[in-house]
Every structure is written in C-alpha cells, then in structure tokens.
XYZ file of C-alpha atoms in Angstrom:
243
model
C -50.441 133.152 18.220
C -51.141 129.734 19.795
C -48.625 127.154 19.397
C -48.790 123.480 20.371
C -46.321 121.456 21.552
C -45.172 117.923 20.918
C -46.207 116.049 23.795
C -44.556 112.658 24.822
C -46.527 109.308 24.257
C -48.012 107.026 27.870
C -50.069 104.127 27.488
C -50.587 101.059 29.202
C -48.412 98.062 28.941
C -49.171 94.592 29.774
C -45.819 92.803 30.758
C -46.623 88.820 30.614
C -44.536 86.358 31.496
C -45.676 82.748 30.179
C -49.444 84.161 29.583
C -49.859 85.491 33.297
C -49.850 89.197 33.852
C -47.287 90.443 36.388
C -47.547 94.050 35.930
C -49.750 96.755 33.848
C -47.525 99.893 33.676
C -48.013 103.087 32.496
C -45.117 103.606 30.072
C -43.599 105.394 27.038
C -44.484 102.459 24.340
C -40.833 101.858 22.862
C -37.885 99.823 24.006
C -40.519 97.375 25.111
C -38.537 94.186 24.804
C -36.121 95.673 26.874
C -38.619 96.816 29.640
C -40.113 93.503 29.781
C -36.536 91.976 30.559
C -35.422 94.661 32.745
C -38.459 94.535 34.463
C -38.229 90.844 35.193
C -34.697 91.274 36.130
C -35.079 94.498 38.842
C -38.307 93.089 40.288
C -36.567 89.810 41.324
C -38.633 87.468 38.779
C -35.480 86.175 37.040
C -32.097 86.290 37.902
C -30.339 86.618 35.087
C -31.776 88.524 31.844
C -30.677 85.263 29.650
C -33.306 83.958 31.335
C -36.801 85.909 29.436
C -36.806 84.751 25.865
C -39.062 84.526 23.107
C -40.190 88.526 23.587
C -42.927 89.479 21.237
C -44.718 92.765 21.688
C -48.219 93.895 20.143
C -50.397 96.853 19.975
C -53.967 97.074 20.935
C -56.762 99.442 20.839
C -56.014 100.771 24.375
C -52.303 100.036 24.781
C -49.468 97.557 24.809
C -48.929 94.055 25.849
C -45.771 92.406 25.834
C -44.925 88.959 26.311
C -42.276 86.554 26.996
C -41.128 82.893 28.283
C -39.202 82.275 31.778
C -37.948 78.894 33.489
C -40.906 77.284 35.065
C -39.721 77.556 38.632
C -39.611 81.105 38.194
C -43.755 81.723 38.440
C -43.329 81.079 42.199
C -41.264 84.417 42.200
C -43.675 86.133 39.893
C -46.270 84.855 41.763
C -45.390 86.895 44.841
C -44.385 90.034 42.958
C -47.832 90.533 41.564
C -49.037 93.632 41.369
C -52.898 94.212 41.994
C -53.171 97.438 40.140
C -52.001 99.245 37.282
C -48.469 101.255 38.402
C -48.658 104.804 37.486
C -45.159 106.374 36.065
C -44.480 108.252 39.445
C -44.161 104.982 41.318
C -42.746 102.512 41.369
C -43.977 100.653 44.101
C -47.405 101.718 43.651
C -49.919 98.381 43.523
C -47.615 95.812 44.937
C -50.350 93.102 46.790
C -48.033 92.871 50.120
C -46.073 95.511 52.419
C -43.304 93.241 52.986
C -42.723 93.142 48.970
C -42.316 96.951 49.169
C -39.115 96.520 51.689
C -38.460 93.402 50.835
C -34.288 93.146 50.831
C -32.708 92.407 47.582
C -29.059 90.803 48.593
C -25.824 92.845 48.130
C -23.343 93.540 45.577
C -19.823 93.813 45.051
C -17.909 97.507 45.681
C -18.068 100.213 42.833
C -15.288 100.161 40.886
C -12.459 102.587 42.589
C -13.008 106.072 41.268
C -15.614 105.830 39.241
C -17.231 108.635 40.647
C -14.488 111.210 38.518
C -16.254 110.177 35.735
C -19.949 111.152 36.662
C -19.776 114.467 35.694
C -18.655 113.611 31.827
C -21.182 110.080 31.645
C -24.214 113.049 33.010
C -23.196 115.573 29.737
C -22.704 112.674 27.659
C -26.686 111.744 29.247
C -28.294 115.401 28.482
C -26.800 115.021 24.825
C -27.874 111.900 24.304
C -31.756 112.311 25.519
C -33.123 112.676 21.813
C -36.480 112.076 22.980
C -36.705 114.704 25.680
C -35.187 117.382 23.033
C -38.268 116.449 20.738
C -41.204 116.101 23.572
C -39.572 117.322 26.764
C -41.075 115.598 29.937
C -38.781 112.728 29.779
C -36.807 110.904 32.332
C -33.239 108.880 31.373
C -30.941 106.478 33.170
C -27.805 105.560 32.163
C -25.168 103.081 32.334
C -21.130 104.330 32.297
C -17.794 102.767 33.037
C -14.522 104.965 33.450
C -14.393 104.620 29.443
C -18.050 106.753 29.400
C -21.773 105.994 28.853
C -22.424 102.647 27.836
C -26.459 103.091 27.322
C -29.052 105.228 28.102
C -32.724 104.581 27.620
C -35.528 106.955 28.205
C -39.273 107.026 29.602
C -41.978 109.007 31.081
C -41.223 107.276 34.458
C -38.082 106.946 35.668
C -38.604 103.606 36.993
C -39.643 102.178 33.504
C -36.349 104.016 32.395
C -34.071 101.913 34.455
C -36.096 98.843 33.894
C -35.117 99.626 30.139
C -32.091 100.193 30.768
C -31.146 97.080 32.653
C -33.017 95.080 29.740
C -30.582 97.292 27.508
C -27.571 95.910 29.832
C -28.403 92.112 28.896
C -25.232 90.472 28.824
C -23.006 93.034 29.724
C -20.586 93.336 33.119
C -22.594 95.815 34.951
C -20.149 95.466 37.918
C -17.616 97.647 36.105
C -19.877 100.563 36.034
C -22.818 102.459 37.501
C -25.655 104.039 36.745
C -26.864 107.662 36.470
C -30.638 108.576 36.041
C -32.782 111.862 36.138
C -34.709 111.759 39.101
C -34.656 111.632 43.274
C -33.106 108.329 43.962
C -35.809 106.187 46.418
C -35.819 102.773 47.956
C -37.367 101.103 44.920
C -34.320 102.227 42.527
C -32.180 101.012 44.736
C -33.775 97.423 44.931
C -33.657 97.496 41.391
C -29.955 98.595 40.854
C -29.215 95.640 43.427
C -31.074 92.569 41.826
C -29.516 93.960 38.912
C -25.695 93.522 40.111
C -24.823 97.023 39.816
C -22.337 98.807 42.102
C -23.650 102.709 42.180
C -26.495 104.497 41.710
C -25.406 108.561 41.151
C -28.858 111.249 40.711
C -28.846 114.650 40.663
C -31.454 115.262 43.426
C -31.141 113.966 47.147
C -32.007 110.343 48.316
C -34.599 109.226 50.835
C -33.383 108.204 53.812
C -34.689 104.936 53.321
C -32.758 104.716 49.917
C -29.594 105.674 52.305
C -30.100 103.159 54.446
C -30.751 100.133 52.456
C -27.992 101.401 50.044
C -25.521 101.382 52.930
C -27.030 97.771 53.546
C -26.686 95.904 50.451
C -22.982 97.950 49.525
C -24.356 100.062 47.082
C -22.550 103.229 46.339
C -25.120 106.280 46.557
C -24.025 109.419 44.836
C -25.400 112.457 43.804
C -24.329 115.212 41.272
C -23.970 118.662 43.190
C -22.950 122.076 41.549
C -19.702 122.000 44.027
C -19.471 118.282 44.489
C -20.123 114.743 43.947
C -21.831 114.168 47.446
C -21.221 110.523 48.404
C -24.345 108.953 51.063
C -23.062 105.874 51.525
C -19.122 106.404 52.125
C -17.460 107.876 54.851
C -15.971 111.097 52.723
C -18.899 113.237 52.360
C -17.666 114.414 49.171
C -15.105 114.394 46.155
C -14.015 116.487 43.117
C-alpha cells in the first residue's frame, strides 16, 4: 500500500522595507510579520524591532511578499545589506552582493546570565514538545528563546535561519539579555551575527560549531554551547564542559 505523507509548505517571500526589496527568501509562509521584523533586526537594518511598523503581508500567485515601514536613515543600512539573489533555506548568507557583508562584525553583547546553561537541557524537551509543526510535516527546523524560568518562544521554519529571524521578531519587546537561545541545527557564523545584533547572550545547538562561529563568538562575548549526550560542551568558556 502506498501512503503519502504531509509534506511541509516553502515558497518565496518578498521582505520590503518602505517599497524596496531587501531580501527574497525561501521560507515556510507563516509567522511572516515576525520574519520581516526579525529579519530587519538580525541583518543589522534596524536596531531595535520598535523600529519596523505598519507590517502587512499578502499572497500572490507564486509566493509571499511582506512589507513594512522603517526610519528613513535606515535605507543606507538596507542599502548595503542587499541581497542580489534569492536565499535558499540552507543559507543564510547565500546572495549577499559583498564579501565583507558576509564577515562583517556585528558589535558585542553583555555576559549570559550565570548558569543558564543548567537549564538547556529542560528549555530543549520543552522545544521537541512544542514543535507542532514538525509532528504534523516533519522536516522542520525550531529556535527557541528560554530564561532560567523555561522557554519563552519558539518559532519554526524550513530553514533554520528564517527560524531565528522569527523568533527574534517573536522576541519584540522582550529582555533578551536574560536568556538565550536554543535552535535545531549546526550553529555557523551567520547565526551568530544574528544572535549578536539581536542582544542575546548564548546561542546553545545540538550539533558542533564552525570554527569561524567559535571564533567570532569568542569575539563579540557570546556564549557558544552545545547539547551533548554526556555534557553541555561550552566553546567559548574556559571549562570545556558542565552538568
């Protein structure tokens, strides 16, 4: 007997910011107010998510636009984080116009809150229970947001960079430097940028870093963790791991 699976939903979506374009992403087509702001936010376009308003999303024939209004003096910074081709879900840095964009350094942030890490292992069940859309479709990536008191958000997408773009449009408005975030995937350079022009302390995964990720974690103060069987393996602190 053949059976046929649910499969989960990708599509193109427009992100505009004051009717330009800064980004055509292949995406899972929900949460997309949140992924515009988040998006905005990560990339360096705004620097606060108070700053996108009047969000308004449509469908059409071949996928998704979104749009939204930023301060004027932003487009400069939007300007130079153009992207020249649509970004397909495995990468995030895929299409940006200039190499120096790609490493570009995205300041620093303050230390993760002491201990946090004791909590990973609870905020990462509390993440597999929560990822309805994965039970229904599989194939789906999440990122998370917890504090010592558990997970604060999740949000969920095809590509695990539109995930934590959602999730830090999710986050509007709430003290991300009490917490940290845990997401399904290998942790590169790119999530770390993100994480950072986002204000958030630590970044935990279950699979290894980059060594570029390390290195530009250990840079801008991140915390770097990831979720072992035995261990919560720190890469950016001089224990190499904890309970």
């Amino acid at each position: 007997m053949t059976t046929v699976d649910a499969l989960p939903e990708e599509a193109p979506v427009a992100l505009v910011y004051n009717g330009s374009t800064a980004a055509v992403m292949m995406a899972s087509p929900f949460d997309l107010p949140e992924f515009l702001t988040g998006f905005a936010v990560s990339e360096g376009i705004v620097s606060a998510a108070s700053d996108v308003t009047e969000i308004s999303a449509f469908k059409h024939a071949h996928g998704y636009e979104v749009r939204g209004r930023i301060p004027d003096d932003r487009s400069e910074a939007m300007d130079a984080r153009r992207r020249a081709s649509v970004g397909p879900m495995g990468c995030g840095l895929c299409g940006i116009e200039s190499l120096d964009e790609a490493t570009a350094f995205p300041g620093t942030v303050k230390p993760m809150v002491a201990g946090l890490e004791t909590h990973a292992r609870a905020a990462l069940d509390a993440l597999n229970a929560g990822q309805k859309r994965r039970d229904q479709v599989g194939a789906m990536h999440a990122a998370g947001f917890f504090t010592d008191q558990g997970l604060i958000a999740l949000r969920e997408d095809v590509g695990r960079h539109n995930a934590l773009d959602k999730l830090i449009g999710a986050l509007a408005g709430t003290d991300v430097s009490e917490g940290a975030v845990i997401i399904t995937s290998r942790l590169s350079v790119d999530l770390v940028q993100k994480c950072v022009r986002a204000g958030i302390s630590g970044l935990f995964a279950l699979s290894s870093p980059t060594r570029a990720a390390v290195e530009l974690a250990k840079d801008t103060g991140l915390t770097l963790m990831v979720l072992r069987r035995e261990a919560v393996v720190a890469y950016t602190d001089e224990k190499e791991d904890c309970a």
